[in-house]
XYZ file of C-alpha atoms in Angstrom:
287
model
C 220.935 29.789 323.301
C 220.532 30.125 319.503
C 223.758 31.106 317.689
C 223.723 34.600 316.186
C 224.181 33.435 312.581
C 221.322 30.929 312.824
C 219.110 33.535 314.532
C 219.739 36.038 311.710
C 218.928 33.401 309.080
C 215.551 32.700 310.692
C 214.794 36.439 310.908
C 215.609 37.040 307.225
C 213.494 34.078 306.155
C 210.575 35.461 308.173
C 210.965 38.913 306.600
C 211.076 37.561 303.019
C 207.902 35.548 303.641
C 206.095 38.581 305.042
C 204.322 41.371 303.165
C 207.394 43.590 303.618
C 209.555 40.931 302.037
C 207.179 40.573 299.090
C 207.281 44.328 298.512
C 211.081 44.338 298.663
C 211.173 41.552 296.071
C 208.859 43.567 293.812
C 211.171 46.561 294.004
C 214.112 44.317 293.160
C 212.272 43.059 290.070
C 211.767 46.623 288.868
C 215.351 47.697 289.593
C 216.732 44.593 287.839
C 214.830 45.479 284.674
C 212.274 42.645 284.711
C 209.613 45.290 284.156
C 206.524 46.752 285.684
C 204.262 44.027 284.303
C 206.223 41.253 286.036
C 206.392 43.295 289.242
C 202.646 43.817 289.216
C 202.114 40.115 288.599
C 204.368 39.149 291.490
C 202.653 41.692 293.734
C 199.168 40.662 292.547
C 198.298 44.297 291.743
C 199.404 45.377 295.205
C 200.577 48.678 296.616
C 203.312 49.258 294.005
C 200.886 49.347 291.069
C 199.156 52.320 292.694
C 202.415 54.264 292.665
C 203.197 53.637 289.012
C 202.050 56.146 286.409
C 199.778 54.588 283.822
C 201.106 54.589 280.275
C 199.800 57.398 278.088
C 198.841 56.063 274.681
C 200.079 57.915 271.565
C 197.545 60.386 270.176
C 197.307 62.796 267.264
C 195.357 65.235 269.438
C 197.412 67.844 271.365
C 197.257 67.300 275.115
C 196.112 70.908 275.526
C 192.963 70.168 273.517
C 192.240 67.087 275.598
C 192.510 69.048 278.858
C 190.990 72.393 277.891
C 187.928 73.124 275.771
C 188.381 76.905 275.634
C 190.188 79.181 273.192
C 191.016 81.609 275.997
C 194.641 82.242 276.930
C 195.579 83.324 280.437
C 198.717 85.289 281.167
C 200.344 84.954 284.577
C 202.867 87.679 285.355
C 205.173 87.108 288.311
C 206.897 90.330 289.385
C 209.559 90.383 292.084
C 209.605 93.882 293.507
C 212.349 95.695 295.380
C 211.415 95.692 299.085
C 211.278 99.492 299.292
C 209.364 99.980 296.032
C 206.090 98.117 296.526
C 203.862 101.208 296.722
C 205.435 102.807 293.646
C 204.995 99.555 291.750
C 201.311 99.226 292.703
C 200.526 102.806 291.641
C 202.289 102.201 288.338
C 200.529 98.899 287.710
C 197.090 100.276 288.549
C 197.654 102.990 285.939
C 198.668 100.285 283.468
C 195.458 98.370 284.172
C 193.374 101.500 283.622
C 195.114 102.177 280.293
C 194.476 98.642 279.026
C 190.854 98.773 280.223
C 190.340 101.960 278.195
C 191.324 99.974 275.076
C 189.667 96.725 276.124
C 187.621 96.228 272.961
C 190.581 96.374 270.599
C 193.045 94.624 272.905
C 190.637 91.834 273.942
C 192.381 91.614 277.311
C 191.173 92.046 280.870
C 192.649 91.670 284.323
C 191.282 88.667 286.249
C 193.152 89.185 289.497
C 196.123 90.947 291.066
C 197.662 89.769 294.331
C 200.567 90.455 296.648
C 202.297 87.398 298.101
C 202.071 87.502 301.896
C 203.316 83.979 302.688
C 205.874 82.304 300.470
C 207.968 84.343 298.042
C 207.887 87.732 299.736
C 208.060 91.012 297.778
C 206.320 89.240 294.913
C 203.173 90.283 293.039
C 201.092 88.115 290.687
C 198.906 89.524 287.925
C 196.530 87.261 285.999
C 195.156 88.422 282.629
C 192.620 86.844 280.279
C 192.998 87.081 276.485
C 189.770 86.211 274.658
C 191.095 86.014 271.094
C 193.752 83.333 271.489
C 197.396 83.807 270.593
C 196.423 85.803 267.497
C 194.788 88.330 269.810
C 197.901 88.463 271.987
C 200.052 89.180 268.932
C 197.707 91.985 267.897
C 197.578 93.477 271.412
C 201.382 93.467 271.683
C 201.670 95.280 268.365
C 199.144 97.927 269.412
C 200.765 98.516 272.810
C 204.224 98.735 271.249
C 203.163 102.025 269.655
C 201.383 103.434 272.725
C 203.696 106.045 274.253
C 201.860 106.158 277.595
C 202.080 102.386 277.938
C 205.781 102.330 277.060
C 206.505 105.007 279.653
C 204.692 102.992 282.343
C 206.764 99.920 281.438
C 210.004 101.910 281.534
C 209.170 103.426 284.926
C 208.215 100.038 286.332
C 211.682 98.722 285.615
C 213.041 100.982 288.354
C 211.105 99.041 291.005
C 211.568 95.453 289.831
C 214.223 92.866 290.690
C 213.034 90.260 288.183
C 209.911 89.049 286.406
C 208.510 85.966 284.704
C 205.610 85.392 282.314
C 203.632 82.261 281.495
C 200.820 81.654 279.046
C 198.298 79.211 280.485
C 195.171 77.288 279.562
C 192.362 76.594 281.994
C 191.489 72.999 282.866
C 188.053 72.205 281.424
C 186.898 70.360 284.556
C 187.483 73.301 286.914
C 184.555 75.633 287.712
C 184.310 78.768 285.615
C 186.303 81.683 287.003
C 184.037 84.146 288.780
C 185.146 87.297 290.658
C 184.733 87.112 294.428
C 183.472 89.905 296.656
C 184.281 90.782 300.242
C 187.516 90.238 302.110
C 189.203 87.044 300.970
C 192.629 85.511 300.805
C 193.850 83.260 298.018
C 196.267 80.393 297.825
C 198.128 79.453 294.669
C 199.546 75.944 294.744
C 202.070 75.483 291.945
C 203.250 72.072 290.760
C 206.140 71.101 288.509
C 205.180 67.780 286.922
C 207.270 65.064 285.354
C 207.210 65.468 281.540
C 204.556 63.297 279.930
C 202.258 63.143 282.970
C 199.850 66.015 282.276
C 197.060 63.731 281.010
C 197.476 61.521 284.065
C 197.212 64.618 286.268
C 194.053 65.712 284.471
C 192.461 62.263 284.770
C 192.938 62.268 288.543
C 192.009 65.887 289.222
C 188.849 65.638 287.123
C 187.663 63.384 289.955
C 189.462 65.145 292.789
C 187.906 68.559 292.104
C 184.495 67.127 293.000
C 185.665 66.791 296.594
C 186.461 70.519 296.754
C 183.270 72.089 295.346
C 181.056 72.341 298.416
C 182.755 75.408 299.922
C 183.185 77.296 296.621
C 186.904 77.420 297.336
C 188.059 76.463 293.830
C 188.855 79.680 291.964
C 190.971 78.611 288.960
C 193.080 75.750 287.619
C 195.669 76.180 284.855
C 198.431 74.358 283.031
C 201.275 76.077 281.190
C 201.607 76.444 277.433
C 204.535 78.867 277.143
C 207.147 79.603 279.798
C 207.976 76.939 282.374
C 206.401 73.822 280.902
C 204.595 71.040 282.757
C 203.566 73.599 285.363
C 200.160 73.457 287.012
C 198.629 76.239 289.109
C 195.590 75.731 291.343
C 194.151 78.893 292.893
C 191.852 78.587 295.918
C 189.818 81.249 297.698
C 189.228 81.348 301.471
C 187.900 83.815 304.002
C 191.057 83.601 306.096
C 193.847 81.240 307.119
C 191.692 79.504 309.723
C 188.917 78.725 307.232
C 191.585 77.435 304.860
C 192.763 75.015 307.538
C 189.223 73.797 308.300
C 188.269 73.457 304.633
C 191.353 71.454 303.744
C 190.957 69.180 306.768
C 187.308 68.511 305.881
C 188.389 67.294 302.428
C 190.560 64.606 304.029
C 187.499 63.251 305.828
C 185.736 62.549 302.517
C 186.119 58.972 301.249
C 188.129 58.974 298.038
C 190.055 62.235 298.459
C 193.078 60.460 299.931
C 193.149 58.069 296.975
C 193.163 60.943 294.473
C 196.091 62.536 296.311
C 197.951 59.213 296.402
C 197.697 58.862 292.637
C 198.933 62.392 291.878
C 201.884 62.551 294.278
C 204.177 60.353 292.089
C 203.609 62.754 289.164
C 205.131 65.756 290.978
C 208.766 66.850 290.813
C 208.332 69.999 292.902
C 205.529 71.996 294.483
C 205.079 75.144 296.528
C 202.296 77.198 298.051
C 201.845 80.962 298.338
C 199.204 82.914 300.261
C 197.904 85.910 298.311
C 196.086 89.121 299.237
C 194.168 90.976 296.501
C 195.390 94.436 295.533
C 192.852 97.250 295.806
C 192.427 97.328 292.009
C 192.036 93.561 291.614
C 188.679 92.621 289.977
C 188.382 89.682 292.363
C 188.489 90.425 296.072
């Protein structure tokens, strides 16, 4: 019978000579400060190098210009409504939309979509606006609306039905399909990601390839990254006929060679993520 101590020594030697042992040694190199380059060398460009975020070279070009080729600003309003005030809120907001539409030419703003959250953050409503004259146009629109008595009354009344609200200014990723209103009965999913600071270019590099795996079913509605508000936020909005078609469409993507690799590269960039299922309001331009 082999003594316990000797048996353990043999087992540890076997582990350290195996692939698991090599990976453990790589992790030790990184944690001891010997660096990613040495770790990659020891691992011969193995599994660890795929988990490491590639270094972003310094550039004099803003990241927003490298990821978006449009001078259009999107405004995402997140309104948390009191549970017993949803109908009053929707009537109020529809009237607000109609007022802004009546002054569309001077405000240079239009509603892209309005949705109630049905799965996820309940009693929440998202409103997505498009501003076609950049931040200068937003400044002008805010000044004009600040002197509109009907608009100010709608805002004041709305405060009675809200618990909280949040606003973000966003840019659209240049590699996503152009936003086009949908007809019929659809549901939407917004998948929101909080990225590690400094990884937005890396995210864009990977998703510029990944989006090609999700074009066949016309499910991609919009893709944005934040400019003002919560920074290093990404929002992907998808359109489906129903929850079952969402399940089938997402599962079909995993059967495509290369999709899993794109996901594997983006996962280390994420600090937090969440998904919400959305239903269009009756006055939403996209249905």
